């Protein structure tokens, strides 16, 4: 079995730390105007025997410099403004956590 969780990601250079079960995947992202924030929906397995991973996500605006140590996951568009936001995962944060 699996489920989907929703996470709020600020677009102010904050690196967001999440602990997710191995096998997770991003299924949707959006900029919600009412919240003035980027959100990401991540599908995660419910199998408790799977190891957890610490991941770090960060939002970059279009045109902003992105370090090579980040991998692209998704984008979110502000439908009422000129901004687009891009969600990246930091490579160094992919560490398994003992159960």
Backbone as a ProteinNet text record, in pm:
[ID]
protein_1_A
[PRIMARY]
XXXXXXXXXXXXXXXXXXXXXXXXXXXXXXXXXXXXXXXXXXXXXXXXXXXXXXXXXXXXXXXXXXXXXXXXXXXXXXXXXXXXXXXXXXXXXXXXXXX
[TERTIARY]
83.8	0	88.2	27.6	98.3	-0.9	51.9	-31	41.2	-27.2	31.9	27.5	141.2	151.7	179	129.7	147.1	243.7	341.8	441	446.3	454	470.2	619.1	660.4	800.6	810.1	878.8	899.2	1000	988.8	1081.4	1173.9	1232.3	1319.9	1459.4	1508.5	1639.2	1642.5	1527.6	1520.9	1542.5	1621.8	1638.3	1548.3	1448.3	1347.5	1392	1398.1	1440.6	1317.8	1314.9	1205.2	1263	1188.1	1225.4	1119.1	1158.6	1064.9	1111	1016.5	1049.8	1109	1202.7	1263.6	1153.7	1163.6	1062.8	963.5	985.3	896.4	908.8	806.9	815.7	726.1	771.6	694	585.3	458.6	348.6	286	308.7	250.8	319.7	322.1	368	283.5	267.4	186	222.6	205.9	216.2	73.1	40.8	-94.1	-96.2	-167.4	-172.3	-225.5	-327.7	-387.4	-289	-192.8	-92.2	39.4	56.8	182.5	301.1	282.1	385.4	377.5	488.3	496.8	461.6	384.7	350.9	392.6	430.4	466.5	392.6	339.3	270.9	361.6	391.3	485.9	417.8	423.9	371	476.2	434.1	527.1	468.3	552.8	504.6	472.8	375.3	338.7	407.1	490.7	562.7	667.8	643.4	733.5	868.3	880.2	1009.5	1107.6	1059.6	1147.8	1226.1	1353.7	1432.4	1386.3	1406.5	1375.9	1499.6	1476.1	1584.4	1558.9	1665.9	1657.8	1683.4	1591.2	1613.5	1599.1	1665.9	1658.6	1607.2	1497.8	1440.3	1459	1478.8	1491.6	1423.9	1361.8	1293	1382.4	1398.2	1472.7	1377.7	1395.8	1318.5	1387.5	1311.2	1369	1479.3	1593.2	1706.4	1801.3	1763.3	1848.4	1953.4	2074.5	2182.5	2152.5	2170	2142.8	2273.5	2318.7	2442.7	2433.2	2545.6	2550.6	2507.2	2513.7	2480.7	2330.9	2247.5	2101.8	2045.8	1944.8	1877.2	1734	1691.7	1557.9	1450.2	1339.5	1224.8	1097.7	1066.4	938.6	941.3	840	823.5	680.6	664.5	533.5	524.6	412.4	393.9	294.7	326.6	232	144.1	19.9	-70.4	-111.7	-90.9	-131.5	-13.8	106.7	226.4	330.5	443.9	547	642	620.3	717.3	692.4	801.7	799.4	899.1	865.1	946.7	985.2	1109.8	1163.4	1213.7	1167.2	1197.3	1313.2	1415.5	1535.8	1564.4	1627.3	1669	1820.6	1870.2	2014.3	2067.7	2172.3	2228.7	2286.4	2350.8	2419.2	2324.7	2197.8	2102	2044	2078.5	2020.5	2091.4	2058.8	2121	2012.4	2031.3	1933.8	1938.8	1822	1810.5	1774	1846.8	1817.2	1679.4	1606.7	1468.8	1467.3
-118.2	0	124.4	234.5	361.8	473.7	592.6	710.7	831.4	946.4	1070.9	1173.1	1237.8	1344.1	1476.6	1584.5	1719.8	1796.6	1863.7	1941	2083.4	2178.1	2319.6	2349.4	2413.2	2450	2600.7	2667.4	2811.5	2837.5	2951.7	2985.6	3099.2	3084.2	3187.2	3133.4	3040.8	2976.2	2875.3	2843.4	2742.3	2604.4	2523.4	2383.8	2301.5	2236.6	2161.8	2017.4	1972.4	1836	1746.8	1636.7	1540.1	1401.4	1319.1	1179	1095.6	1025.7	951.6	807.7	716.9	575.9	559.9	470.2	439.3	399.9	452.9	426.2	541	650.9	766.7	824.9	903.1	974.6	1097.1	1203.3	1326.6	1303.4	1331	1309.7	1440.3	1550.4	1678.5	1792.2	1908.8	2030.1	2145.7	2247.3	2363.1	2482	2600.3	2724.2	2763.2	2769.4	2806	2954.4	3030.6	3175.8	3215.7	3147.5	3182	3165.7	3076	3050.9	3122.3	3170.3	3232	3139.5	3011.2	2910.9	2799.9	2727.8	2611.7	2488.8	2398.8	2273.3	2158.6	2048.2	1928.1	1810.6	1724.3	1603.2	1486.1	1405.3	1294.9	1164.4	1069	935.9	857	795.3	717.5	579.7	477.1	343.7	337	255.8	238.2	116.9	48.9	-69.4	-26.8	-59	-17.4	-88.3	-194.3	-264	-190.8	-95	-18.9	84.3	102.8	202.8	345.1	433.7	575.3	647.5	755.1	838.7	981.6	1050.7	1194.6	1262.9	1349	1424.2	1572.8	1652.1	1797.3	1853.8	1929	1992.9	2143	2204	2350.2	2402.2	2517.5	2581.4	2691	2689.5	2792.5	2862.9	2994.6	3069.8	3060	3081.1	3083.2	3188.6	3151.7	3242.9	3240.6	3178.4	3170.3	3060.6	3083.9	2985.1	2863	2744	2618.4	2539.5	2506	2428.8	2293.5	2242	2113.4	1998	2018.1	1911.7	1895.6	1958.1	1946.2	1879.1	1792.4	1722.8	1773.6	1799.3	1850.6	1746.7	1794.4	1708.1	1754.5	1885	1934.5	2086.2	2142.9	2288.8	2325.8	2449.2	2503.1	2644.6	2678.2	2806.5	2892.3	3018.8	3116.2	3161.9	3115.6	3146.3	3293.3	3367.7	3508	3603.7	3551.3	3634.9	3580.9	3647.7	3608.7	3500.1	3447.7	3356.4	3209.4	3136.1	2990.2	2943.5	2836.7	2784	2640.9	2604.8	2474.7	2404.2	2282.8	2205.9	2111.4	2120.3	2038.4	1962.5	1846.7	1764.8	1772.4	1797.3	1799.3	1656	1631.8	1496.5	1445.9	1531.6	1488.1	1449.5	1480.7	1450.1	1309.3	1237.7	1105	1000.6	998.2	906.8	820.2	688.5	598.6	612.1	599.1	607	470	422.7	290.6	289.9	182.7	173	139.7
0	0	0	-38.1	-39.8	-13	11	34	-23	-24.5	-73	39.9	63.8	163.4	92.8	151.4	96.6	187.1	125.6	200	147.1	237.4	201.9	193.2	84.5	63.9	45.5	134.8	121.6	10	-53.6	-163.3	-120.7	-1	57.1	88.9	5.7	24.7	138	196.2	300.8	240.6	308.5	267.7	359.7	303.8	379.3	397.3	521.7	553.1	569.4	495.4	504.9	529.6	601.8	621.8	551.4	444	360.6	343.1	328.5	303.3	162.9	151.3	22.3	-77.6	-198.9	-300.7	-316.9	-246.4	-260.1	-401.3	-441.6	-568.3	-564.3	-627.9	-638.6	-743.1	-705.8	-799.3	-848.5	-775.8	-818.4	-743.3	-805.8	-738.8	-789	-703.1	-741.8	-654.7	-712.9	-636.2	-602.4	-474	-431.6	-397.5	-478.9	-464.7	-327.5	-279.9	-150.3	-34.9	-49.9	53.9	26.2	-98.1	-141.7	-112.8	-147.1	-120.7	-224.5	-236.2	-323	-238.9	-298.7	-232.6	-323.1	-260.3	-334.3	-270.3	-356.2	-312.1	-343	-239.8	-254.5	-216.5	-309.5	-283.7	-206.8	-97.2	-14.2	14.7	12.7	48.3	197.4	233.6	374.6	436.8	362.4	409.1	512	638.6	746.7	743.7	663.4	655.4	563.1	485	397.2	478.1	446.3	519.7	486.5	581	560.1	509.1	435.2	385.5	430.9	466.5	489.8	356.9	315.8	193.1	223.1	143.8	157.2	25.7	32.8	-84.8	-75.3	-190.7	-195	-321.1	-309	-420.6	-477.8	-609.6	-680.4	-776.9	-791.4	-889.9	-1025.9	-1132.3	-1267.2	-1272.5	-1327.5	-1340.9	-1223	-1113.3	-994.7	-1014.9	-969.1	-981.4	-894.5	-952.6	-883.4	-876.2	-756.3	-743	-814.4	-859.9	-928.7	-838	-708.3	-612.7	-590.1	-674.4	-663.2	-787.6	-768.7	-878.3	-891	-1014.1	-1042.2	-1011	-948.8	-921.4	-992.4	-983.5	-1037.2	-1043.9	-1111.3	-1117.5	-1079	-1033.6	-998.2	-1053.5	-1114.1	-1181.7	-1104.9	-1088.2	-1033	-1149.4	-1154.8	-1266.1	-1272.7	-1163.7	-1160.9	-1154.4	-1171.7	-1166.2	-1261.7	-1268.9	-1365.5	-1314.8	-1196.5	-1136.1	-1168.1	-1176.4	-1179.8	-1074	-1006.8	-897.9	-932.3	-902.8	-941	-815.1	-796.2	-675.4	-705.7	-621.5	-636.2	-507.5	-521.3	-408.3	-397.3	-276.9	-252.7	-253.1	-331.4	-343.8	-211.4	-136	-14.2	97.1	87.8	193.8	180.3	73.7	51	136.3	264.7	359.5	421	419.4	480	631.1	692.1	837.5	889.4	989	1045.9	1109.5	1088.1	1141.1	1286.7
[MASK]
+++++++++++++++++++++++++++++++++++++++++++++++++++++++++++++++++++++++++++++++++++++++++++++++++++

